[in-house]
């Protein structure tokens, strides 16, 4: 299971990220963790902490490959 920072990075790079209505980035009444893009705030993230589209590992591996190319 990715940590909170990884879930934020995944959401930034995920083409399928869609914020839940109650976590809309435009809303100003949020707790700090809720105002940032994160898988936890995506409509595809399930209650058992999984992506229903099964994209977490795919996006993480793409990020890792991108970092390898930069180094």
Coordinates of N, CA and C in Angstrom, one line a residue:
X1 N 0.8 -1.2 0.0 CA 0.0 0.0 0.0 C 0.9 1.2 0.0
X2 N 0.7 2.1 -0.9 CA 1.4 3.4 -1.0 C 1.1 4.3 0.2
X3 N 2.1 5.1 0.6 CA 1.9 6.0 1.7 C 1.2 7.2 1.2
X4 N 0.8 8.2 2.1 CA 0.0 9.3 1.8 C 0.7 10.2 0.7
X5 N 2.0 10.4 0.8 CA 2.8 11.2 -0.2 C 2.7 10.6 -1.6
X6 N 2.8 9.3 -1.6 CA 2.7 8.6 -2.9 C 1.3 8.7 -3.5
X7 N 0.3 8.6 -2.6 CA -1.1 8.7 -3.1 C -1.3 10.1 -3.7
X8 N -0.7 11.1 -3.1 CA -0.8 12.5 -3.7 C -0.1 12.6 -5.1
X9 N 1.1 12.0 -5.2 CA 1.8 12.0 -6.5 C 1.1 11.2 -7.5
X10 N 0.6 10.1 -7.1 CA -0.2 9.3 -8.1 C -1.4 10.1 -8.6
X11 N -2.1 10.7 -7.8 CA -3.3 11.5 -8.2 C -2.9 12.6 -9.2
X12 N -1.7 13.2 -9.0 CA -1.3 14.3 -9.8 C -1.0 13.8 -11.3
X13 N -0.5 12.6 -11.4 CA -0.1 12.0 -12.7 C -1.1 11.1 -13.3
X14 N -2.2 10.8 -12.5 CA -3.2 9.9 -13.0 C -4.2 10.6 -13.9
X15 N -4.3 10.1 -15.1 CA -5.3 10.6 -16.1 C -6.8 10.4 -15.7
X16 N -7.0 9.4 -14.9 CA -8.4 9.1 -14.5 C -8.8 9.7 -13.1
X17 N -7.9 10.5 -12.5 CA -8.3 11.1 -11.2 C -9.5 12.0 -11.4
X18 N -10.5 11.7 -10.5 CA -11.7 12.6 -10.4 C -12.0 12.8 -9.0
X19 N -12.0 14.0 -8.5 CA -12.3 14.2 -7.1 C -13.7 13.9 -6.7
X20 N -13.8 13.4 -5.5 CA -15.2 13.2 -5.0 C -15.8 14.5 -4.8
X21 N -17.1 14.6 -4.9 CA -17.8 15.9 -4.8 C -17.4 16.6 -3.5
X22 N -17.4 15.9 -2.4 CA -17.1 16.5 -1.1 C -15.7 16.9 -0.9
X23 N -14.8 16.5 -1.9 CA -13.4 16.9 -1.8 C -13.0 17.8 -3.0
X24 N -13.9 18.4 -3.6 CA -13.6 19.3 -4.7 C -12.6 20.3 -4.3
X25 N -11.6 20.5 -5.2 CA -10.5 21.4 -4.9 C -10.9 22.8 -4.9
X26 N -12.1 23.1 -5.5 CA -12.6 24.5 -5.5 C -13.2 24.9 -4.1
X27 N -13.6 23.9 -3.4 CA -14.3 24.2 -2.1 C -13.3 24.7 -1.1
X28 N -13.6 25.7 -0.3 CA -12.7 26.3 0.6 C -12.8 25.8 2.0
X29 N -13.8 25.0 2.3 CA -14.1 24.5 3.6 C -13.5 23.1 3.8
X30 N -12.2 23.0 3.7 CA -11.5 21.7 3.8 C -10.5 21.6 5.0
X31 N -10.3 20.4 5.5 CA -9.2 20.1 6.3 C -8.0 20.0 5.4
X32 N -6.8 20.4 5.9 CA -5.6 20.4 5.1 C -5.4 19.2 4.2
X33 N -5.6 18.0 4.7 CA -5.4 16.8 3.9 C -6.4 16.7 2.7
X34 N -7.5 17.3 2.8 CA -8.6 17.1 1.9 C -8.4 18.1 0.7
X35 N -7.6 19.2 0.8 CA -7.6 20.2 -0.3 C -6.6 19.8 -1.3
X36 N -5.8 18.8 -1.2 CA -4.8 18.4 -2.2 C -5.3 17.2 -3.0
X37 N -4.9 17.1 -4.2 CA -5.2 15.9 -5.0 C -4.5 14.7 -4.3
X38 N -5.3 13.7 -4.2 CA -4.8 12.4 -3.6 C -5.7 11.3 -4.0
X39 N -5.2 10.1 -4.2 CA -6.1 9.0 -4.5 C -7.2 8.9 -3.5
X40 N -6.9 9.2 -2.2 CA -7.9 9.1 -1.2 C -9.1 10.0 -1.4
X41 N -9.0 11.0 -2.2 CA -10.1 11.9 -2.6 C -10.7 11.6 -3.9
X42 N -10.3 10.6 -4.6 CA -10.8 10.2 -5.9 C -12.0 9.3 -5.8
X43 N -12.9 9.5 -6.8 CA -14.1 8.7 -6.9 C -13.8 7.2 -7.1
X44 N -12.6 6.9 -7.6 CA -12.2 5.5 -7.9 C -11.5 4.8 -6.8
X45 N -11.3 5.5 -5.7 CA -10.6 4.9 -4.5 C -11.7 4.3 -3.6
X46 N -11.5 3.1 -3.3 CA -12.6 2.3 -2.6 C -12.3 2.5 -1.1
X47 N -13.3 2.0 -0.3 CA -13.2 2.1 1.2 C -12.1 1.2 1.7
X48 N -11.8 0.1 0.9 CA -10.7 -0.8 1.4 C -9.4 -0.3 0.8
X49 N -9.3 1.0 0.5 CA -8.0 1.6 0.0 C -7.4 1.0 -1.2
X50 N -8.2 0.8 -2.2 CA -7.8 0.3 -3.5 C -8.4 1.2 -4.6
X51 N -7.7 1.2 -5.7 CA -8.2 1.9 -6.9 C -9.0 0.9 -7.7
X52 N -10.3 1.2 -7.9 CA -11.2 0.3 -8.6 C -10.8 0.2 -10.1
X53 N -10.0 1.1 -10.6 CA -9.5 1.0 -11.9 C -8.1 0.3 -12.0
X54 N -7.6 -0.1 -10.8 CA -6.3 -0.8 -10.7 C -5.2 0.0 -11.3
X55 N -5.1 1.3 -11.0 CA -4.1 2.2 -11.6 C -2.9 2.6 -10.7
X56 N -3.0 2.3 -9.4 CA -2.0 2.7 -8.5 C -0.6 2.1 -8.9
X57 N -0.5 0.8 -9.1 CA 0.8 0.2 -9.4 C 1.3 0.7 -10.8
X58 N 0.3 0.9 -11.7 CA 0.7 1.3 -13.1 C 1.3 2.7 -13.0
X59 N 0.7 3.7 -12.3 CA 1.1 5.0 -12.2 C 2.4 5.1 -11.4
X60 N 2.5 4.3 -10.3 CA 3.8 4.3 -9.5 C 4.9 3.8 -10.4
X61 N 4.7 2.7 -11.1 CA 5.8 2.2 -11.9 C 6.2 3.2 -13.0
X62 N 5.3 3.9 -13.6 CA 5.6 4.9 -14.6 C 6.4 6.1 -14.0
X63 N 6.0 6.4 -12.8 CA 6.8 7.5 -12.0 C 8.2 7.0 -11.8
X64 N 8.4 5.8 -11.3 CA 9.7 5.2 -11.1 C 10.5 5.1 -12.3
X65 N 9.9 4.7 -13.4 CA 10.7 4.7 -14.7 C 11.1 6.1 -15.1
X66 N 10.2 7.1 -14.9 CA 10.6 8.5 -15.3 C 11.8 9.0 -14.4
X67 N 11.7 8.6 -13.1 CA 12.8 9.0 -12.3 C 14.1 8.4 -12.6
X68 N 14.1 7.1 -13.1 CA 15.3 6.4 -13.5 C 15.9 7.0 -14.8
X69 N 15.0 7.5 -15.7 CA 15.5 8.1 -16.9 C 16.2 9.5 -16.6
X70 N 15.7 10.2 -15.6 CA 16.3 11.5 -15.2 C 17.7 11.3 -14.5
X71 N 17.9 10.2 -13.9 CA 19.2 10.0 -13.2 C 20.3 9.4 -14.0

